[in-house]
Amino acid sequence: MLKLTRRTLMAAVAITPLMSFAATAEGLISIIITDPANPYWLTEGDVAKATAEGLGYEANVSAHKGDTNTESTLIDTAITNKSVAIILDPANADGSIGAVKKAVDAGIPVFLVNAEINQEGLAKAQLVSNNAQGAALGAEQWISVMGDKGTYVELFGNPADNNAATRSNGYTTVISQYPDMVQVGKEVADWDRTKGYQKMQSLLQANPDITGVISGNDEMALGAIAALKEAGKLEGVKVGGFDGSPDAVAAVKAGEMAYTVLQPVAVFAAEAVKQADNFIKTGETGAATEKQLFDCLLITAENADKYTAAFTLSE
């Protein structure tokens, strides 16, 4: 497991020249993310592109928006364009395996970021947030602000993404230790703010007296906050998020969100490109394992002023 400090998080976003290798950096690195409308994925693509260009490669960013057919087409395009590597945030833990295999069969190394596929040995690396650690970190903070008791609902991410279940299971592991915490509802909102808003409206109709909302990501949490505001109930409800997005940090500062868990997306997006560069030049990624975990950080009102850039917490 890779242990990251706040100083590491800040430094990793800065793109600095690496030591020169015998091989020359050239060619196209294709970067395929989920959806740039979400600031988390936008940062993922921007950092990966900047890192690749800083190392001397051409780079482009495209998005599959969670659709495996679109993902497959984008992989075809990357193959046609003779990419020297592909950085991919997979659309589906099972459904993306075929797309990755297609690229590998074409001789293009694939580096997965943010989400995993349910098969090892295809991608050269799978770099993700330590979602179990982050979920436990967030749940412990949420229990603290809830005062160890209350009725609550949960907003669950996209079921096709293993991260959704990992975070939910992490929440349950912590919360189940507190018998006075009672879950009265749980809805899938697919990581989406609008769906989070709509699902929260339905949950409120069925459970008007809840005191807490724990969410699998910030976008769903921000949608829930909008619905709670509209219903005049936000003041009595504690909301917890996950991602560390700029809007979520603003909500933490405003007292509307209790906390958010920062995923070091800027770190592992840059690291994936550096490992691709190593592999292109030496045939090795430089990492000890294919699957690599990056620890998350907690953002609360006490340290939110140290949030210096998107998904970056300073020392």
mmCIF file of C-alpha atoms in Angstrom:
data_model
loop_
_atom_site.group_PDB
_atom_site.id
_atom_site.type_symbol
_atom_site.label_atom_id
_atom_site.label_comp_id
_atom_site.label_asym_id
_atom_site.label_seq_id
_atom_site.Cartn_x
_atom_site.Cartn_y
_atom_site.Cartn_z
ATOM 1 C CA MET A 1 0.000 0.000 0.000
ATOM 2 C CA LEU A 2 1.339 3.465 -0.860
ATOM 3 C CA LYS A 3 1.218 5.895 2.056
ATOM 4 C CA LEU A 4 0.728 9.480 0.924
ATOM 5 C CA THR A 5 1.341 12.605 2.970
ATOM 6 C CA ARG A 6 -0.248 15.964 2.350
ATOM 7 C CA ARG A 7 3.082 17.244 1.078
ATOM 8 C CA THR A 8 3.165 14.377 -1.422
ATOM 9 C CA LEU A 9 -0.337 15.253 -2.605
ATOM 10 C CA MET A 10 0.611 18.821 -3.331
ATOM 11 C CA ALA A 11 3.905 18.007 -4.985
ATOM 12 C CA ALA A 12 2.504 15.279 -7.203
ATOM 13 C CA VAL A 13 0.296 17.673 -9.131
ATOM 14 C CA ALA A 14 3.253 19.806 -10.190
ATOM 15 C CA ILE A 15 4.602 18.410 -13.429
ATOM 16 C CA THR A 16 8.386 18.389 -13.256
ATOM 17 C CA PRO A 17 10.886 16.844 -15.668
ATOM 18 C CA LEU A 18 12.033 13.364 -14.742
ATOM 19 C CA MET A 19 15.514 11.940 -15.152
ATOM 20 C CA SER A 20 16.396 11.389 -18.781
ATOM 21 C CA PHE A 21 16.390 7.841 -20.111
ATOM 22 C CA ALA A 22 18.208 6.332 -23.032
ATOM 23 C CA ALA A 23 14.934 6.075 -24.918
ATOM 24 C CA THR A 24 13.244 9.204 -26.233
ATOM 25 C CA ALA A 25 9.707 10.032 -25.147
ATOM 26 C CA GLU A 26 7.568 10.239 -28.256
ATOM 27 C CA GLY A 27 4.220 9.089 -29.546
ATOM 28 C CA LEU A 28 0.625 9.437 -28.432
ATOM 29 C CA ILE A 29 -0.738 8.543 -25.007
ATOM 30 C CA SER A 30 -4.516 8.191 -25.177
ATOM 31 C CA ILE A 31 -6.361 9.079 -21.976
ATOM 32 C CA ILE A 32 -9.934 7.828 -21.572
ATOM 33 C CA ILE A 33 -11.919 9.081 -18.579
ATOM 34 C CA THR A 34 -15.551 8.773 -17.540
ATOM 35 C CA ASP A 35 -17.097 12.257 -17.787
ATOM 36 C CA PRO A 36 -15.368 15.678 -17.653
ATOM 37 C CA ALA A 37 -18.611 17.231 -16.387
ATOM 38 C CA ASN A 38 -17.623 15.803 -13.005
ATOM 39 C CA PRO A 39 -14.681 17.813 -11.562
ATOM 40 C CA TYR A 40 -13.079 14.625 -10.246
ATOM 41 C CA TRP A 41 -12.791 13.066 -13.709
ATOM 42 C CA LEU A 42 -11.917 16.431 -15.260
ATOM 43 C CA THR A 43 -8.932 16.683 -12.910
ATOM 44 C CA GLU A 44 -7.979 13.075 -13.674
ATOM 45 C CA GLY A 45 -7.824 13.819 -17.407
ATOM 46 C CA ASP A 46 -6.161 17.210 -17.092
ATOM 47 C CA VAL A 47 -3.393 15.952 -14.794
ATOM 48 C CA ALA A 48 -2.716 12.855 -16.919
ATOM 49 C CA LYS A 49 -2.524 14.962 -20.089
ATOM 50 C CA ALA A 50 -0.241 17.561 -18.515
ATOM 51 C CA THR A 51 2.029 14.842 -17.146
ATOM 52 C CA ALA A 52 2.274 13.093 -20.524
ATOM 53 C CA GLU A 53 3.030 16.332 -22.358
ATOM 54 C CA GLY A 54 5.581 17.258 -19.695
ATOM 55 C CA LEU A 55 7.362 13.977 -20.437
ATOM 56 C CA GLY A 56 7.467 14.714 -24.167
ATOM 57 C CA TYR A 57 4.448 12.762 -25.450
ATOM 58 C CA GLU A 58 1.425 13.864 -27.381
ATOM 59 C CA ALA A 59 -1.755 13.297 -25.370
ATOM 60 C CA ASN A 60 -5.481 13.486 -25.890
ATOM 61 C CA VAL A 61 -8.427 13.020 -23.519
ATOM 62 C CA SER A 62 -11.775 11.458 -24.390
ATOM 63 C CA ALA A 63 -14.720 10.252 -22.295
ATOM 64 C CA HIS A 64 -16.938 7.154 -22.392
ATOM 65 C CA LYS A 65 -19.539 8.486 -19.896
ATOM 66 C CA GLY A 66 -19.951 5.058 -18.370
ATOM 67 C CA ASP A 67 -20.940 3.368 -21.619
ATOM 68 C CA THR A 68 -18.927 0.261 -22.512
ATOM 69 C CA ASN A 69 -19.783 0.513 -26.218
ATOM 70 C CA THR A 70 -18.388 4.039 -26.350
ATOM 71 C CA GLU A 71 -15.382 2.850 -24.370
ATOM 72 C CA SER A 72 -14.761 0.079 -26.898
ATOM 73 C CA THR A 73 -14.966 2.569 -29.772
ATOM 74 C CA LEU A 74 -12.489 4.881 -28.046
ATOM 75 C CA ILE A 75 -10.099 1.968 -27.560
ATOM 76 C CA ASP A 76 -10.425 1.214 -31.299
ATOM 77 C CA THR A 77 -9.547 4.836 -32.026
ATOM 78 C CA ALA A 78 -6.523 4.667 -29.730
ATOM 79 C CA ILE A 79 -5.360 1.532 -31.555
ATOM 80 C CA THR A 80 -5.910 3.129 -34.980
ATOM 81 C CA ASN A 81 -3.948 6.190 -33.847
ATOM 82 C CA LYS A 82 -1.048 3.907 -32.853
ATOM 83 C CA SER A 83 -1.027 5.024 -29.241
ATOM 84 C CA VAL A 84 2.082 4.027 -27.307
ATOM 85 C CA ALA A 85 0.003 3.657 -24.118
ATOM 86 C CA ILE A 86 -3.567 4.020 -22.905
ATOM 87 C CA ILE A 87 -4.591 5.522 -19.563
ATOM 88 C CA LEU A 88 -8.129 4.272 -18.878
ATOM 89 C CA ASP A 89 -10.695 4.880 -16.163
ATOM 90 C CA PRO A 90 -12.748 1.748 -16.892
ATOM 91 C CA ALA A 91 -16.498 1.999 -17.389
ATOM 92 C CA ASN A 92 -17.353 -1.347 -15.837
ATOM 93 C CA ALA A 93 -15.474 -3.801 -13.640
ATOM 94 C CA ASP A 94 -16.553 -6.729 -15.823
ATOM 95 C CA GLY A 95 -17.690 -5.018 -19.024
ATOM 96 C CA SER A 96 -14.386 -3.228 -19.638
ATOM 97 C CA ILE A 97 -12.271 -6.391 -19.632
ATOM 98 C CA GLY A 98 -12.849 -6.955 -23.348
ATOM 99 C CA ALA A 99 -11.799 -3.419 -24.253
ATOM 100 C CA VAL A 100 -8.601 -3.712 -22.233
ATOM 101 C CA LYS A 101 -7.833 -7.099 -23.807
ATOM 102 C CA LYS A 102 -8.359 -5.631 -27.288
ATOM 103 C CA ALA A 103 -5.751 -2.942 -26.631
ATOM 104 C CA VAL A 104 -3.308 -5.440 -25.108
ATOM 105 C CA ASP A 105 -3.733 -7.766 -28.095
ATOM 106 C CA ALA A 106 -2.837 -4.807 -30.312
ATOM 107 C CA GLY A 107 0.421 -4.419 -28.390
ATOM 108 C CA ILE A 108 -0.589 -1.297 -26.448
ATOM 109 C CA PRO A 109 0.028 -1.269 -22.681
ATOM 110 C CA VAL A 110 -2.979 -0.187 -20.610
ATOM 111 C CA PHE A 111 -2.834 1.586 -17.245
ATOM 112 C CA LEU A 112 -6.077 1.756 -15.269
ATOM 113 C CA VAL A 113 -6.868 4.638 -12.946
ATOM 114 C CA ASN A 114 -9.567 5.256 -10.326
ATOM 115 C CA ALA A 115 -11.510 2.017 -10.961
ATOM 116 C CA GLU A 116 -10.484 -1.606 -11.351
ATOM 117 C CA ILE A 117 -11.450 -4.439 -13.643
ATOM 118 C CA ASN A 118 -12.184 -7.896 -12.285
ATOM 119 C CA GLN A 119 -9.188 -9.506 -13.948
ATOM 120 C CA GLU A 120 -5.501 -9.179 -13.223
ATOM 121 C CA GLY A 121 -2.668 -9.693 -15.688
ATOM 122 C CA LEU A 122 -4.110 -7.631 -18.553
ATOM 123 C CA ALA A 123 -3.430 -4.049 -17.494
ATOM 124 C CA LYS A 124 0.137 -3.167 -16.615
ATOM 125 C CA ALA A 125 -1.112 -1.314 -13.544
ATOM 126 C CA GLN A 126 -4.350 -0.530 -11.712
ATOM 127 C CA LEU A 127 -4.006 2.607 -9.594
ATOM 128 C CA VAL A 128 -6.923 3.480 -7.317
ATOM 129 C CA SER A 129 -7.798 5.300 -4.137
ATOM 130 C CA ASN A 130 -7.764 3.144 -1.027
ATOM 131 C CA ASN A 131 -11.541 3.162 -0.942
ATOM 132 C CA ALA A 132 -11.879 0.915 2.109
ATOM 133 C CA GLN A 133 -9.521 3.143 4.103
ATOM 134 C CA GLY A 134 -11.266 6.281 2.862
ATOM 135 C CA ALA A 135 -14.718 4.912 3.665
ATOM 136 C CA ALA A 136 -13.673 4.008 7.208
ATOM 137 C CA LEU A 137 -12.100 7.451 7.639
ATOM 138 C CA GLY A 138 -15.278 9.169 6.475
ATOM 139 C CA ALA A 139 -17.657 6.944 8.423
ATOM 140 C CA GLU A 140 -15.765 7.515 11.672
ATOM 141 C CA GLN A 141 -15.981 11.274 11.163
ATOM 142 C CA TRP A 142 -19.653 11.052 10.264
ATOM 143 C CA ILE A 143 -20.423 9.008 13.398
ATOM 144 C CA SER A 144 -18.622 11.650 15.438
ATOM 145 C CA VAL A 145 -20.661 14.546 14.039
ATOM 146 C CA MET A 146 -23.851 12.492 14.372
ATOM 147 C CA GLY A 147 -23.119 11.945 18.075
ATOM 148 C CA ASP A 148 -23.192 8.139 17.715
ATOM 149 C CA LYS A 149 -26.964 8.038 17.114
ATOM 150 C CA GLY A 150 -29.692 8.922 14.662
ATOM 151 C CA THR A 151 -31.683 7.755 11.642
ATOM 152 C CA TYR A 152 -29.955 8.037 8.313
ATOM 153 C CA VAL A 153 -30.046 7.218 4.610
ATOM 154 C CA GLU A 154 -27.285 6.264 2.200
ATOM 155 C CA LEU A 155 -26.702 7.276 -1.410
ATOM 156 C CA PHE A 156 -24.936 4.510 -3.344
ATOM 157 C CA GLY A 157 -22.805 5.006 -6.478
ATOM 158 C CA ASN A 158 -22.821 3.172 -9.796
ATOM 159 C CA PRO A 159 -23.137 -0.594 -9.070
ATOM 160 C CA ALA A 160 -20.967 -1.382 -12.121
ATOM 161 C CA ASP A 161 -18.058 0.330 -10.355
ATOM 162 C CA ASN A 162 -16.456 -1.768 -7.612
ATOM 163 C CA ASN A 163 -15.721 1.428 -5.694
ATOM 164 C CA ALA A 164 -19.423 1.851 -4.914
ATOM 165 C CA ALA A 165 -19.672 -1.421 -3.022
ATOM 166 C CA THR A 166 -16.279 -0.982 -1.370
ATOM 167 C CA ARG A 167 -17.278 2.385 0.080
ATOM 168 C CA SER A 168 -20.727 1.201 1.135
ATOM 169 C CA ASN A 169 -19.265 -1.870 2.818
ATOM 170 C CA GLY A 170 -16.703 0.327 4.552
ATOM 171 C CA TYR A 171 -19.470 2.553 5.877
ATOM 172 C CA THR A 172 -21.432 -0.447 7.128
ATOM 173 C CA THR A 173 -18.415 -1.950 8.885
ATOM 174 C CA VAL A 174 -18.003 1.203 10.978
ATOM 175 C CA ILE A 175 -21.645 2.173 11.475
ATOM 176 C CA SER A 176 -22.749 -1.335 12.492
ATOM 177 C CA GLN A 177 -20.723 -0.903 15.675
ATOM 178 C CA TYR A 178 -23.191 1.762 16.843
ATOM 179 C CA PRO A 179 -26.610 0.255 17.692
ATOM 180 C CA ASP A 180 -28.267 3.657 17.961
ATOM 181 C CA MET A 181 -27.501 4.395 14.299
ATOM 182 C CA VAL A 182 -30.452 3.195 12.221
ATOM 183 C CA GLN A 183 -30.475 3.131 8.423
ATOM 184 C CA VAL A 184 -33.997 3.797 7.095
ATOM 185 C CA GLY A 185 -33.250 4.060 3.373
ATOM 186 C CA LYS A 186 -30.666 3.451 0.665
ATOM 187 C CA GLU A 187 -30.814 4.488 -2.981
ATOM 188 C CA VAL A 188 -28.567 4.135 -6.037
ATOM 189 C CA ALA A 189 -27.755 7.535 -7.553
ATOM 190 C CA ASP A 190 -24.913 6.549 -9.931
ATOM 191 C CA TRP A 191 -22.382 9.172 -8.723
ATOM 192 C CA ASP A 192 -24.648 11.880 -10.221
ATOM 193 C CA ARG A 193 -25.728 15.171 -8.584
ATOM 194 C CA THR A 194 -29.112 15.363 -10.290
ATOM 195 C CA LYS A 195 -29.904 11.763 -9.352
ATOM 196 C CA GLY A 196 -28.719 12.459 -5.812
ATOM 197 C CA TYR A 197 -31.197 15.336 -5.640
ATOM 198 C CA GLN A 198 -34.046 13.227 -7.007
ATOM 199 C CA LYS A 199 -33.318 10.228 -4.794
ATOM 200 C CA MET A 200 -33.045 12.483 -1.743
ATOM 201 C CA GLN A 201 -36.463 13.940 -2.502
ATOM 202 C CA SER A 202 -37.952 10.432 -2.504
ATOM 203 C CA LEU A 203 -36.081 9.435 0.635
ATOM 204 C CA LEU A 204 -37.308 12.544 2.430
ATOM 205 C CA GLN A 205 -40.905 11.836 1.501
ATOM 206 C CA ALA A 206 -40.640 8.380 3.059
ATOM 207 C CA ASN A 207 -38.436 9.458 5.986
ATOM 208 C CA PRO A 208 -39.029 13.143 6.796
ATOM 209 C CA ASP A 209 -37.282 13.023 10.174
ATOM 210 C CA ILE A 210 -33.845 11.660 9.225
ATOM 211 C CA THR A 211 -30.811 13.215 10.885
ATOM 212 C CA GLY A 212 -28.060 12.033 8.560
ATOM 213 C CA VAL A 213 -27.064 11.299 4.946
ATOM 214 C CA ILE A 214 -23.912 9.397 4.071
ATOM 215 C CA SER A 215 -22.976 9.418 0.403
ATOM 216 C CA GLY A 216 -20.672 7.397 -1.832
ATOM 217 C CA ASN A 217 -19.402 10.559 -3.520
ATOM 218 C CA ASP A 218 -19.600 14.345 -3.386
ATOM 219 C CA GLU A 219 -21.831 14.827 -6.415
ATOM 220 C CA MET A 220 -24.623 12.717 -4.887
ATOM 221 C CA ALA A 221 -24.097 14.443 -1.539
ATOM 222 C CA LEU A 222 -24.374 17.886 -3.155
ATOM 223 C CA GLY A 223 -27.605 16.801 -4.827
ATOM 224 C CA ALA A 224 -28.898 15.638 -1.441
ATOM 225 C CA ILE A 225 -27.968 19.002 0.106
ATOM 226 C CA ALA A 226 -29.959 20.808 -2.602
ATOM 227 C CA ALA A 227 -33.020 18.654 -1.849
ATOM 228 C CA LEU A 228 -32.629 19.155 1.905
ATOM 229 C CA LYS A 229 -32.351 22.915 1.426
ATOM 230 C CA GLU A 230 -35.449 22.937 -0.734
ATOM 231 C CA ALA A 231 -37.366 21.037 1.961
ATOM 232 C CA GLY A 232 -36.070 23.345 4.716
ATOM 233 C CA LYS A 233 -34.400 20.424 6.503
ATOM 234 C CA LEU A 234 -30.675 20.881 5.938
ATOM 235 C CA GLU A 235 -30.034 22.466 9.334
ATOM 236 C CA GLY A 236 -31.058 19.282 11.151
ATOM 237 C CA VAL A 237 -29.250 16.796 8.893
ATOM 238 C CA LYS A 238 -25.539 15.891 8.795
ATOM 239 C CA VAL A 239 -24.258 15.096 5.286
ATOM 240 C CA GLY A 240 -20.999 13.291 4.551
ATOM 241 C CA GLY A 241 -19.310 13.142 1.149
ATOM 242 C CA PHE A 242 -16.449 11.403 -0.642
ATOM 243 C CA ASP A 243 -14.061 12.738 -3.340
ATOM 244 C CA GLY A 244 -12.771 16.084 -2.099
ATOM 245 C CA SER A 245 -14.187 18.082 -5.000
ATOM 246 C CA PRO A 246 -13.991 21.910 -5.019
ATOM 247 C CA ASP A 247 -17.778 22.269 -4.640
ATOM 248 C CA ALA A 248 -17.780 19.850 -1.717
ATOM 249 C CA VAL A 249 -14.983 21.726 0.038
ATOM 250 C CA ALA A 250 -16.933 24.955 -0.462
ATOM 251 C CA ALA A 251 -19.957 23.234 1.115
ATOM 252 C CA VAL A 252 -17.797 22.123 4.057
ATOM 253 C CA LYS A 253 -16.599 25.697 4.544
ATOM 254 C CA ALA A 254 -20.207 26.921 4.369
ATOM 255 C CA GLY A 255 -21.287 24.448 7.032
ATOM 256 C CA GLU A 256 -23.585 22.565 4.653
ATOM 257 C CA MET A 257 -21.500 19.387 4.440
ATOM 258 C CA ALA A 258 -19.948 17.857 7.536
ATOM 259 C CA TYR A 259 -16.833 16.564 5.757
ATOM 260 C CA THR A 260 -15.558 15.074 2.546
ATOM 261 C CA VAL A 261 -12.931 12.376 1.986
ATOM 262 C CA LEU A 262 -10.318 13.500 -0.510
ATOM 263 C CA GLN A 263 -9.311 10.982 -3.151
ATOM 264 C CA PRO A 264 -5.752 11.656 -4.374
ATOM 265 C CA VAL A 265 -6.780 11.554 -8.039
ATOM 266 C CA ALA A 266 -4.177 14.148 -9.000
ATOM 267 C CA VAL A 267 -1.486 11.889 -7.558
ATOM 268 C CA PHE A 268 -2.407 8.582 -9.148
ATOM 269 C CA ALA A 269 -3.347 10.124 -12.516
ATOM 270 C CA ALA A 270 0.179 11.531 -12.743
ATOM 271 C CA GLU A 271 1.709 8.321 -11.403
ATOM 272 C CA ALA A 272 -0.078 6.195 -14.024
ATOM 273 C CA VAL A 273 1.489 8.258 -16.819
ATOM 274 C CA LYS A 274 4.930 8.060 -15.196
ATOM 275 C CA GLN A 275 4.602 4.283 -14.969
ATOM 276 C CA ALA A 276 3.513 4.172 -18.617
ATOM 277 C CA ASP A 277 6.613 6.201 -19.504
ATOM 278 C CA ASN A 278 8.800 3.774 -17.538
ATOM 279 C CA PHE A 279 7.232 0.814 -19.302
ATOM 280 C CA ILE A 280 7.631 2.331 -22.760
ATOM 281 C CA LYS A 281 11.318 3.008 -22.098
ATOM 282 C CA THR A 282 12.346 -0.014 -20.003
ATOM 283 C CA GLY A 283 9.620 -2.660 -20.265
ATOM 284 C CA GLU A 284 8.911 -2.282 -16.527
ATOM 285 C CA THR A 285 6.452 -0.027 -14.706
ATOM 286 C CA GLY A 286 8.749 0.489 -11.735
ATOM 287 C CA ALA A 287 5.952 -0.530 -9.342
ATOM 288 C CA ALA A 288 6.065 -3.687 -7.228
ATOM 289 C CA THR A 289 2.473 -4.734 -7.971
ATOM 290 C CA GLU A 290 -0.198 -4.320 -10.616
ATOM 291 C CA LYS A 291 -2.846 -3.137 -8.136
ATOM 292 C CA GLN A 292 -1.775 -0.067 -6.177
ATOM 293 C CA LEU A 293 -3.718 1.727 -3.421
ATOM 294 C CA PHE A 294 -3.395 5.416 -2.564
ATOM 295 C CA ASP A 295 -4.637 6.542 0.848
ATOM 296 C CA CYS A 296 -7.376 9.160 1.181
ATOM 297 C CA LEU A 297 -7.445 12.247 3.428
ATOM 298 C CA LEU A 298 -10.217 13.779 5.521
ATOM 299 C CA ILE A 299 -11.336 17.352 4.868
ATOM 300 C CA THR A 300 -13.336 19.125 7.578
ATOM 301 C CA ALA A 301 -14.028 22.743 8.498
ATOM 302 C CA GLU A 302 -10.793 22.668 10.526
ATOM 303 C CA ASN A 303 -8.468 22.050 7.578
ATOM 304 C CA ALA A 304 -10.533 23.099 4.540
ATOM 305 C CA ASP A 305 -8.493 26.288 4.195
ATOM 306 C CA LYS A 306 -5.497 24.095 3.308
ATOM 307 C CA TYR A 307 -7.257 22.950 0.134
ATOM 308 C CA THR A 308 -5.043 24.805 -2.345
ATOM 309 C CA ALA A 309 -6.084 23.316 -5.707
ATOM 310 C CA ALA A 310 -8.564 20.784 -7.077
ATOM 311 C CA PHE A 311 -8.186 17.535 -5.101
ATOM 312 C CA THR A 312 -5.053 18.853 -3.371
ATOM 313 C CA LEU A 313 -4.570 19.368 0.351
ATOM 314 C CA SER A 314 -1.398 21.268 1.315
ATOM 315 C CA GLU A 315 0.840 20.678 4.327
#
